[in-house]
PDB file of C-alpha atoms in Angstrom:
ATOM      1  CA  MET V1174      60.604-113.118 -50.560  1.00 95.00           C
ATOM      2  CA  ARG V1175      60.228-112.343 -54.246  1.00 97.00           C
ATOM      3  CA  TYR V1176      62.514-109.635 -55.598  1.00 98.00           C
ATOM      4  CA  ALA V1177      62.336-107.810 -58.911  1.00 98.00           C
ATOM      5  CA  VAL V1178      65.945-107.118 -59.891  1.00 98.00           C
ATOM      6  CA  VAL V1179      66.738-104.185 -62.183  1.00 98.00           C
ATOM      7  CA  SER V1180      69.989-102.526 -63.206  1.00 98.00           C
ATOM      8  CA  ASP V1181      71.540-100.010 -65.592  1.00 98.00           C
ATOM      9  CA  VAL V1182      68.445 -97.921 -66.271  1.00 98.00           C
ATOM     10  CA  HIS V1183      70.578 -95.088 -67.666  1.00 98.00           C
ATOM     11  CA  SER V1184      67.888 -92.399 -67.668  1.00 97.00           C
ATOM     12  CA  ASN V1185      65.641 -94.387 -70.035  1.00 98.00           C
ATOM     13  CA  VAL V1186      62.186 -93.667 -68.649  1.00 98.00           C
ATOM     14  CA  GLU V1187      60.399 -95.495 -71.470  1.00 98.00           C
ATOM     15  CA  ALA V1188      62.218 -98.729 -70.621  1.00 98.00           C
ATOM     16  CA  LEU V1189      61.874 -98.269 -66.866  1.00 98.00           C
ATOM     17  CA  SER V1190      58.143 -97.541 -67.093  1.00 98.00           C
ATOM     18  CA  ALA V1191      57.598-100.702 -69.145  1.00 98.00           C
ATOM     19  CA  VAL V1192      59.612-102.781 -66.681  1.00 98.00           C
ATOM     20  CA  LEU V1193      57.774-101.372 -63.660  1.00 98.00           C
ATOM     21  CA  ALA V1194      54.460-102.220 -65.318  1.00 98.00           C
ATOM     22  CA  ALA V1195      55.665-105.796 -65.857  1.00 98.00           C
ATOM     23  CA  ILE V1196      56.878-105.957 -62.272  1.00 98.00           C
ATOM     24  CA  ASP V1197      53.400-104.990 -61.034  1.00 97.00           C
ATOM     25  CA  ALA V1198      52.083-108.218 -62.550  1.00 95.00           C
ATOM     26  CA  GLU V1199      54.818-110.266 -60.851  1.00 96.00           C
ATOM     27  CA  ARG V1200      53.512-109.522 -57.326  1.00 93.00           C
ATOM     28  CA  VAL V1201      56.982-109.126 -55.869  1.00 97.00           C
ATOM     29  CA  ASP V1202      57.726-108.137 -52.296  1.00 97.00           C
ATOM     30  CA  ALA V1203      60.471-105.662 -53.166  1.00 98.00           C
ATOM     31  CA  ILE V1204      62.358-104.072 -56.044  1.00 98.00           C
ATOM     32  CA  VAL V1205      66.151-103.950 -55.948  1.00 98.00           C
ATOM     33  CA  CYS V1206      68.275-101.825 -58.275  1.00 98.00           C
ATOM     34  CA  LEU V1207      71.950-102.488 -58.925  1.00 98.00           C
ATOM     35  CA  GLY V1208      73.021 -98.996 -59.952  1.00 98.00           C
ATOM     36  CA  ASP V1209      73.490 -96.712 -62.934  1.00 98.00           C
ATOM     37  CA  VAL V1210      70.075 -95.118 -62.648  1.00 98.00           C
ATOM     38  CA  VAL V1211      71.342 -92.147 -64.679  1.00 98.00           C
ATOM     39  CA  GLY V1212      73.691 -91.498 -67.587  1.00 95.00           C
ATOM     40  CA  TYR V1213      73.287 -91.578 -71.385  1.00 94.00           C
ATOM     41  CA  GLY V1214      69.509 -91.021 -71.604  1.00 95.00           C
ATOM     42  CA  ALA V1215      67.205 -88.013 -71.480  1.00 95.00           C
ATOM     43  CA  ASN V1216      65.265 -88.595 -68.249  1.00 97.00           C
ATOM     44  CA  PRO V1217      67.543 -88.808 -65.190  1.00 97.00           C
ATOM     45  CA  ASN V1218      65.121 -87.133 -62.795  1.00 98.00           C
ATOM     46  CA  GLU V1219      62.117 -89.143 -63.936  1.00 98.00           C
ATOM     47  CA  CYS V1220      63.966 -92.422 -63.474  1.00 98.00           C
ATOM     48  CA  ALA V1221      65.255 -91.510 -60.024  1.00 98.00           C
ATOM     49  CA  ARG V1222      61.780 -90.388 -59.018  1.00 98.00           C
ATOM     50  CA  LEU V1223      60.104 -93.589 -60.252  1.00 98.00           C
ATOM     51  CA  LEU V1224      62.525 -95.857 -58.402  1.00 98.00           C
ATOM     52  CA  ALA V1225      62.361 -93.811 -55.214  1.00 98.00           C
ATOM     53  CA  ALA V1226      58.550 -93.826 -55.357  1.00 98.00           C
ATOM     54  CA  ALA V1227      58.579 -97.607 -55.816  1.00 98.00           C
ATOM     55  CA  GLY V1228      60.650 -97.965 -52.651  1.00 98.00           C
ATOM     56  CA  ALA V1229      63.448 -99.672 -54.572  1.00 98.00           C
ATOM     57  CA  LYS V1230      66.418-100.842 -52.507  1.00 98.00           C
ATOM     58  CA  CYS V1231      69.375 -99.574 -54.542  1.00 98.00           C
ATOM     59  CA  VAL V1232      73.133 -99.371 -54.700  1.00 98.00           C
ATOM     60  CA  VAL V1233      75.117 -96.684 -56.488  1.00 98.00           C
ATOM     61  CA  GLY V1234      76.725 -97.229 -59.896  1.00 98.00           C
ATOM     62  CA  ASN V1235      79.697 -95.604 -61.598  1.00 98.00           C
ATOM     63  CA  HIS V1236      77.487 -93.305 -63.718  1.00 98.00           C
ATOM     64  CA  ASP V1237      75.529 -92.314 -60.621  1.00 98.00           C
ATOM     65  CA  ARG V1238      78.762 -91.418 -58.830  1.00 98.00           C
ATOM     66  CA  ALA V1239      79.942 -89.505 -61.889  1.00 97.00           C
ATOM     67  CA  ALA V1240      76.693 -87.528 -61.859  1.00 97.00           C
ATOM     68  CA  LEU V1241      77.388 -86.661 -58.224  1.00 97.00           C
ATOM     69  CA  GLY V1242      80.860 -85.425 -59.130  1.00 96.00           C
ATOM     70  CA  LEU V1243      82.511 -88.301 -57.235  1.00 96.00           C
ATOM     71  CA  ARG V1244      84.035 -90.048 -60.241  1.00 92.00           C
ATOM     72  CA  ASP V1245      86.272 -88.796 -63.046  1.00 91.00           C
ATOM     73  CA  THR V1246      84.817 -89.376 -66.514  1.00 92.00           C
ATOM     74  CA  ALA V1247      88.145 -89.251 -68.383  1.00 90.00           C
ATOM     75  CA  HIS V1248      87.867 -92.961 -69.225  1.00 89.00           C
ATOM     76  CA  PHE V1249      84.261 -92.632 -70.459  1.00 91.00           C
ATOM     77  CA  GLY V1250      83.613 -92.576 -74.197  1.00 90.00           C
ATOM     78  CA  ARG V1251      82.926 -89.225 -75.837  1.00 88.00           C
ATOM     79  CA  LYS V1252      79.139 -89.617 -75.871  1.00 86.00           C
ATOM     80  CA  ALA V1253      79.101 -90.835 -72.290  1.00 90.00           C
ATOM     81  CA  ARG V1254      81.155 -87.803 -71.205  1.00 91.00           C
ATOM     82  CA  GLU V1255      78.847 -85.394 -73.023  1.00 90.00           C
ATOM     83  CA  ALA V1256      75.804 -87.090 -71.548  1.00 91.00           C
ATOM     84  CA  MET V1257      77.289 -86.913 -68.069  1.00 95.00           C
ATOM     85  CA  ARG V1258      78.083 -83.196 -68.321  1.00 92.00           C
ATOM     86  CA  TRP V1259      74.461 -82.595 -69.296  1.00 92.00           C
ATOM     87  CA  THR V1260      73.144 -84.940 -66.591  1.00 95.00           C
ATOM     88  CA  ARG V1261      75.086 -83.087 -63.900  1.00 95.00           C
ATOM     89  CA  ARG V1262      73.495 -79.808 -64.945  1.00 93.00           C
ATOM     90  CA  MET V1263      69.980 -81.203 -65.171  1.00 93.00           C
ATOM     91  CA  LEU V1264      69.944 -83.363 -62.036  1.00 97.00           C
ATOM     92  CA  SER V1265      67.462 -81.991 -59.524  1.00 97.00           C
ATOM     93  CA  ASP V1266      68.364 -81.496 -55.878  1.00 97.00           C
ATOM     94  CA  THR V1267      65.975 -84.296 -54.935  1.00 98.00           C
ATOM     95  CA  SER V1268      67.542 -86.709 -57.420  1.00 98.00           C
ATOM     96  CA  HIS V1269      71.041 -85.670 -56.379  1.00 98.00           C
ATOM     97  CA  ASP V1270      70.331 -86.264 -52.699  1.00 98.00           C
ATOM     98  CA  TRP V1271      68.648 -89.609 -53.371  1.00 98.00           C
ATOM     99  CA  LEU V1272      71.589 -90.861 -55.450  1.00 98.00           C
ATOM    100  CA  ALA V1273      74.023 -89.586 -52.807  1.00 98.00           C
ATOM    101  CA  SER V1274      72.243 -91.691 -50.184  1.00 98.00           C
ATOM    102  CA  LEU V1275      72.874 -94.978 -52.005  1.00 98.00           C
ATOM    103  CA  PRO V1276      75.603 -97.312 -50.692  1.00 98.00           C
ATOM    104  CA  LEU V1277      78.193 -99.171 -52.751  1.00 98.00           C
ATOM    105  CA  VAL V1278      77.197-102.540 -51.261  1.00 98.00           C
ATOM    106  CA  ARG V1279      73.872-103.419 -49.674  1.00 98.00           C
ATOM    107  CA  LYS V1280      72.631-106.569 -47.973  1.00 98.00           C
ATOM    108  CA  VAL V1281      68.858-106.913 -48.343  1.00 97.00           C
ATOM    109  CA  SER V1282      68.367-110.239 -46.596  1.00 97.00           C
ATOM    110  CA  SER V1283      70.383-112.940 -44.868  1.00 95.00           C
ATOM    111  CA  GLU V1284      71.139-114.439 -48.284  1.00 97.00           C
ATOM    112  CA  VAL V1285      71.175-111.585 -50.828  1.00 98.00           C
ATOM    113  CA  LEU V1286      73.867-108.955 -51.421  1.00 98.00           C
ATOM    114  CA  LEU V1287      73.675-106.100 -53.942  1.00 98.00           C
ATOM    115  CA  PHE V1288      76.613-104.412 -55.683  1.00 98.00           C
ATOM    116  CA  HIS V1289      77.100-102.691 -59.026  1.00 98.00           C
ATOM    117  CA  ALA V1290      80.335-103.941 -60.558  1.00 98.00           C
ATOM    118  CA  ALA V1291      82.609-106.294 -58.600  1.00 98.00           C
ATOM    119  CA  LEU V1292      83.489-107.487 -55.098  1.00 98.00           C
ATOM    120  CA  HIS V1293      87.187-107.976 -55.852  1.00 98.00           C
ATOM    121  CA  PRO V1294      89.819-106.909 -55.137  1.00 97.00           C
ATOM    122  CA  THR V1295      87.560-104.786 -52.943  1.00 97.00           C
ATOM    123  CA  PRO V1296      83.932-103.778 -53.588  1.00 97.00           C
ATOM    124  CA  ASN V1297      83.952-101.305 -56.477  1.00 97.00           C
ATOM    125  CA  ASP V1298      81.796 -99.707 -59.184  1.00 96.00           C
ATOM    126  CA  GLU V1299      84.354-100.004 -61.994  1.00 95.00           C
ATOM    127  CA  LEU V1300      85.543-103.537 -62.802  1.00 97.00           C
ATOM    128  CA  HIS V1301      83.461-105.406 -65.379  1.00 97.00           C
ATOM    129  CA  LEU V1302      82.777-109.046 -64.540  1.00 98.00           C
ATOM    130  CA  SER V1303      83.166-109.887 -68.200  1.00 95.00           C
ATOM    131  CA  SER V1304      85.249-113.056 -67.960  1.00 97.00           C
ATOM    132  CA  LEU V1305      84.982-116.332 -66.072  1.00 97.00           C
ATOM    133  CA  SER V1306      88.205-115.482 -64.249  1.00 97.00           C
ATOM    134  CA  ARG V1307      86.811-112.217 -62.915  1.00 98.00           C
ATOM    135  CA  LEU V1308      83.450-113.769 -62.095  1.00 98.00           C
ATOM    136  CA  GLU V1309      85.146-116.529 -60.137  1.00 97.00           C
ATOM    137  CA  LYS V1310      87.217-114.002 -58.164  1.00 97.00           C
ATOM    138  CA  SER V1311      84.154-111.971 -57.177  1.00 98.00           C
ATOM    139  CA  LEU V1312      82.213-115.124 -56.335  1.00 97.00           C
ATOM    140  CA  ARG V1313      85.098-116.208 -54.137  1.00 96.00           C
ATOM    141  CA  ALA V1314      84.960-112.787 -52.473  1.00 97.00           C
ATOM    142  CA  LEU V1315      81.235-113.314 -51.889  1.00 97.00           C
ATOM    143  CA  ARG V1316      81.919-116.661 -50.220  1.00 95.00           C
ATOM    144  CA  GLU V1317      84.959-115.645 -48.208  1.00 94.00           C
ATOM    145  CA  GLY V1318      84.514-111.913 -47.631  1.00 94.00           C
ATOM    146  CA  GLY V1319      82.389-112.094 -44.499  1.00 95.00           C
ATOM    147  CA  TYR V1320      79.202-110.921 -46.207  1.00 96.00           C
ATOM    148  CA  GLY V1321      77.149-113.841 -44.920  1.00 95.00           C
ATOM    149  CA  ALA V1322      75.235-114.014 -48.211  1.00 97.00           C
ATOM    150  CA  ARG V1323      75.120-116.730 -50.845  1.00 97.00           C
ATOM    151  CA  ILE V1324      73.590-114.741 -53.715  1.00 98.00           C
ATOM    152  CA  GLY V1325      75.288-111.682 -55.159  1.00 98.00           C
ATOM    153  CA  LEU V1326      73.304-109.490 -57.543  1.00 98.00           C
ATOM    154  CA  PHE V1327      75.322-107.212 -59.826  1.00 98.00           C
ATOM    155  CA  GLY V1328      75.016-105.140 -63.020  1.00 98.00           C
ATOM    156  CA  HIS V1329      77.451-102.968 -65.001  1.00 98.00           C
ATOM    157  CA  THR V1330      78.033-105.357 -67.936  1.00 98.00           C
ATOM    158  CA  HIS V1331      74.543-104.947 -69.470  1.00 98.00           C
ATOM    159  CA  HIS V1332      74.474-108.718 -70.072  1.00 97.00           C
ATOM    160  CA  ALA V1333      72.110-111.026 -68.188  1.00 98.00           C
ATOM    161  CA  GLY V1334      73.390-114.275 -66.720  1.00 98.00           C
ATOM    162  CA  ALA V1335      73.947-116.432 -63.661  1.00 98.00           C
ATOM    163  CA  TRP V1336      77.031-118.253 -62.343  1.00 98.00           C
ATOM    164  CA  ARG V1337      77.229-120.877 -59.608  1.00 97.00           C
ATOM    165  CA  ALA V1338      79.899-122.133 -57.215  1.00 96.00           C
ATOM    166  CA  ARG V1339      79.521-125.262 -55.118  1.00 93.00           C
ATOM    167  CA  GLY V1340      82.422-126.968 -53.442  1.00 89.00           C
ATOM    168  CA  GLY V1341      85.338-126.627 -55.836  1.00 86.00           C
ATOM    169  CA  ALA V1342      83.177-126.329 -58.968  1.00 93.00           C
ATOM    170  CA  PHE V1343      82.389-123.023 -60.654  1.00 96.00           C
ATOM    171  CA  GLY V1344      80.643-122.176 -63.915  1.00 96.00           C
ATOM    172  CA  PRO V1345      77.628-120.665 -65.688  1.00 97.00           C
ATOM    173  CA  ALA V1346      74.113-121.549 -64.604  1.00 97.00           C
ATOM    174  CA  PRO V1347      72.384-121.282 -68.011  1.00 95.00           C
ATOM    175  CA  GLY V1348      68.738-120.859 -68.939  1.00 96.00           C
ATOM    176  CA  GLU V1349      65.929-118.336 -68.559  1.00 97.00           C
ATOM    177  CA  ILE V1350      64.995-120.022 -65.266  1.00 98.00           C
ATOM    178  CA  VAL V1351      67.837-120.928 -62.899  1.00 98.00           C
ATOM    179  CA  LYS V1352      67.240-123.316 -59.998  1.00 97.00           C
ATOM    180  CA  LEU V1353      69.048-122.116 -56.889  1.00 97.00           C
ATOM    181  CA  ASP V1354      70.591-125.178 -55.279  1.00 95.00           C
ATOM    182  CA  ASP V1355      70.873-125.297 -51.504  1.00 92.00           C
ATOM    183  CA  GLY V1356      74.445-124.809 -50.385  1.00 90.00           C
ATOM    184  CA  ALA V1357      75.587-123.185 -53.626  1.00 97.00           C
ATOM    185  CA  HIS V1358      76.671-119.569 -54.098  1.00 98.00           C
ATOM    186  CA  TYR V1359      75.525-117.490 -57.068  1.00 98.00           C
ATOM    187  CA  LEU V1360      76.299-114.318 -58.956  1.00 98.00           C
ATOM    188  CA  ILE V1361      73.300-113.082 -60.958  1.00 98.00           C
ATOM    189  CA  ASN V1362      73.146-110.187 -63.418  1.00 98.00           C
ATOM    190  CA  PRO V1363      69.640-109.153 -64.574  1.00 98.00           C
ATOM    191  CA  GLY V1364      70.906-107.364 -67.685  1.00 98.00           C
ATOM    192  CA  SER V1365      70.146-103.749 -68.496  1.00 98.00           C
ATOM    193  CA  VAL V1366      66.780-102.010 -68.322  1.00 98.00           C
ATOM    194  CA  GLY V1367      67.724 -99.004 -70.386  1.00 97.00           C
ATOM    195  CA  GLN V1368      70.649 -99.889 -72.634  1.00 94.00           C
ATOM    196  CA  SER V1369      70.779-103.502 -73.777  1.00 94.00           C
ATOM    197  CA  ARG V1370      74.117-104.572 -75.247  1.00 94.00           C
ATOM    198  CA  ASP V1371      73.453-108.242 -75.974  1.00 93.00           C
ATOM    199  CA  GLY V1372      71.660-107.944 -79.320  1.00 93.00           C
ATOM    200  CA  ASP V1373      68.137-107.929 -77.866  1.00 96.00           C
ATOM    201  CA  PRO V1374      66.774-104.352 -77.737  1.00 95.00           C
ATOM    202  CA  ARG V1375      64.119-105.148 -75.146  1.00 98.00           C
ATOM    203  CA  ALA V1376      64.503-104.105 -71.513  1.00 98.00           C
ATOM    204  CA  SER V1377      65.866-106.841 -69.277  1.00 98.00           C
ATOM    205  CA  PHE V1378      65.224-107.612 -65.620  1.00 98.00           C
ATOM    206  CA  ALA V1379      65.019-110.644 -63.341  1.00 98.00           C
ATOM    207  CA  VAL V1380      62.743-112.060 -60.677  1.00 98.00           C
ATOM    208  CA  LEU V1381      64.492-113.703 -57.743  1.00 98.00           C
ATOM    209  CA  ASP V1382      62.045-115.964 -55.914  1.00 98.00           C
ATOM    210  CA  MET V1383      63.630-117.106 -52.674  1.00 97.00           C
ATOM    211  CA  ASP V1384      60.551-119.103 -51.667  1.00 95.00           C
ATOM    212  CA  GLU V1385      60.592-121.176 -54.869  1.00 96.00           C
ATOM    213  CA  GLY V1386      64.382-121.110 -55.078  1.00 97.00           C
ATOM    214  CA  ILE V1387      64.581-119.816 -58.649  1.00 98.00           C
ATOM    215  CA  ALA V1388      65.854-116.841 -60.613  1.00 98.00           C
ATOM    216  CA  ARG V1389      63.892-116.028 -63.758  1.00 98.00           C
ATOM    217  CA  PHE V1390      65.034-113.638 -66.495  1.00 98.00           C
ATOM    218  CA  ARG V1391      62.465-111.427 -68.224  1.00 98.00           C
ATOM    219  CA  ARG V1392      62.442-109.251 -71.359  1.00 98.00           C
ATOM    220  CA  VAL V1393      60.002-106.407 -71.930  1.00 98.00           C
ATOM    221  CA  PRO V1394      59.423-104.395 -75.135  1.00 98.00           C
ATOM    222  CA  TYR V1395      59.187-100.623 -74.855  1.00 98.00           C
ATOM    223  CA  ASP V1396      59.057 -97.554 -77.074  1.00 97.00           C
ATOM    224  CA  THR V1397      62.656 -97.660 -78.286  1.00 95.00           C
ATOM    225  CA  THR V1398      61.835 -95.185 -81.060  1.00 95.00           C
ATOM    226  CA  LEU V1399      60.918 -92.439 -78.595  1.00 95.00           C
ATOM    227  CA  ALA V1400      63.831 -93.180 -76.267  1.00 94.00           C
ATOM    228  CA  MET V1401      66.322 -93.086 -79.144  1.00 92.00           C
ATOM    229  CA  ALA V1402      64.755 -89.982 -80.686  1.00 93.00           C
ATOM    230  CA  LYS V1403      65.195 -88.050 -77.444  1.00 92.00           C
ATOM    231  CA  ILE V1404      68.851 -89.047 -77.212  1.00 89.00           C
ATOM    232  CA  ALA V1405      69.391 -88.206 -80.892  1.00 88.00           C
ATOM    233  CA  ALA V1406      67.834 -84.779 -80.323  1.00 87.00           C
ATOM    234  CA  LEU V1407      70.165 -84.150 -77.404  1.00 82.00           C
ATOM    235  CA  GLU V1408      73.188 -85.162 -79.452  1.00 79.00           C
ATOM    236  CA  ALA V1409      72.164 -83.230 -82.561  1.00 78.00           C
ATOM    237  CA  ARG V1410      71.397 -79.980 -80.812  1.00 65.00           C
ATOM    238  CA  GLY V1411      73.939 -80.238 -78.016  1.00 65.00           C
ATOM    239  CA  ARG V1412      72.880 -81.016 -74.472  1.00 51.00           C
ATOM    240  CA  ARG V1413      73.229 -77.407 -73.341  1.00 52.00           C
ATOM    241  CA  GLY V1414      70.055 -75.314 -73.436  1.00 47.00           C
ATOM    242  CA  LEU V1415      67.689 -78.074 -74.529  1.00 46.00           C
ATOM    243  CA  SER V1416      65.305 -78.058 -71.573  1.00 45.00           C
ATOM    244  CA  ALA V1417      62.840 -75.692 -73.216  1.00 43.00           C
ATOM    245  CA  TRP V1418      62.934 -77.555 -76.526  1.00 38.00           C
ATOM    246  CA  LEU V1419      62.243 -80.941 -74.913  1.00 43.00           C
ATOM    247  CA  SER V1420      59.701 -79.773 -72.350  1.00 42.00           C
ATOM    248  CA  ALA V1421      57.653 -78.242 -75.167  1.00 38.00           C
ATOM    249  CA  ARG V1422      57.509 -81.602 -76.932  1.00 38.00           C
ATOM    250  CA  LEU V1423      57.425 -84.212 -74.154  1.00 39.00           C
ATOM    251  CA  PRO V1424      54.583 -84.700 -71.671  1.00 34.00           C
ATOM    252  CA  LEU V1425      56.706 -85.842 -68.754  1.00 34.00           C
ATOM    253  CA  GLY V1426      57.846 -82.573 -67.211  1.00 31.00           C
ATOM    254  CA  LEU V1427      61.227 -84.248 -66.933  1.00 31.00           C
ATOM    255  CA  PHE V1428      63.138 -81.059 -66.329  1.00 27.00           C
ATOM    256  CA  ALA V1429      61.106 -79.815 -63.391  1.00 28.00           C
ATOM    257  CA  GLY V1430      63.314 -78.804 -60.495  1.00 30.00           C
ATOM    258  CA  GLN V1431      66.559 -78.739 -62.454  1.00 29.00           C
ATOM    259  CA  ARG V1432      69.820 -78.566 -60.564  1.00 30.00           C
ATOM    260  CA  ARG V1433      71.848 -75.574 -61.746  1.00 25.00           C
TER     261      ARG V1433
END
């Protein structure tokens, strides 16, 4: 199996469209998405629709759960809270129901497990695996938690990377191409499609090739100017009452079937 691995789209349809076009050339067997389809950006319904149409196997992220009203946003930053209030109003019934159907943890093969944030202390959509200590704890949970998988795919941090455990050794597995050793366990983060936070503005995703035994990280340029202009317009004018303004200027029909 060859998987395209995407995460943290955050309603950025320009980035997602560019990544899906790149994935077409990869000839993968399936697309997996590690959560946070919505939040921040201007196109929540378009992004949900594109991933659903692609048959992506997804898990739910913390912003997705917030959009469903299942998570408090008190700890979000101001812009994230404003974006989420707007996203909740604009989310279509179809998008809402699709997001609501996504599990927190999903096993897609005998070897591959999907989750958004962390597997310790229990599977959750909140804890950032942003230190070696936390990564090691979640990798230990992958090995000892009865999942029966040796590769855990996660998002949430918006930083791409891979980490390996074999025997008593644990550490990063560096490089744009990571060889997956037999008998080792891995945590792999593909980075963010829609909101890079590692200094490279391009969209990030990964290809997990189980036949070749490699994980390969990819970067894709997209129209960042348009994506940022739409967010700036939402912030400048306030997210309330902007559907008519945007639909008159954008060709995507992104607000069709709004959830009231």
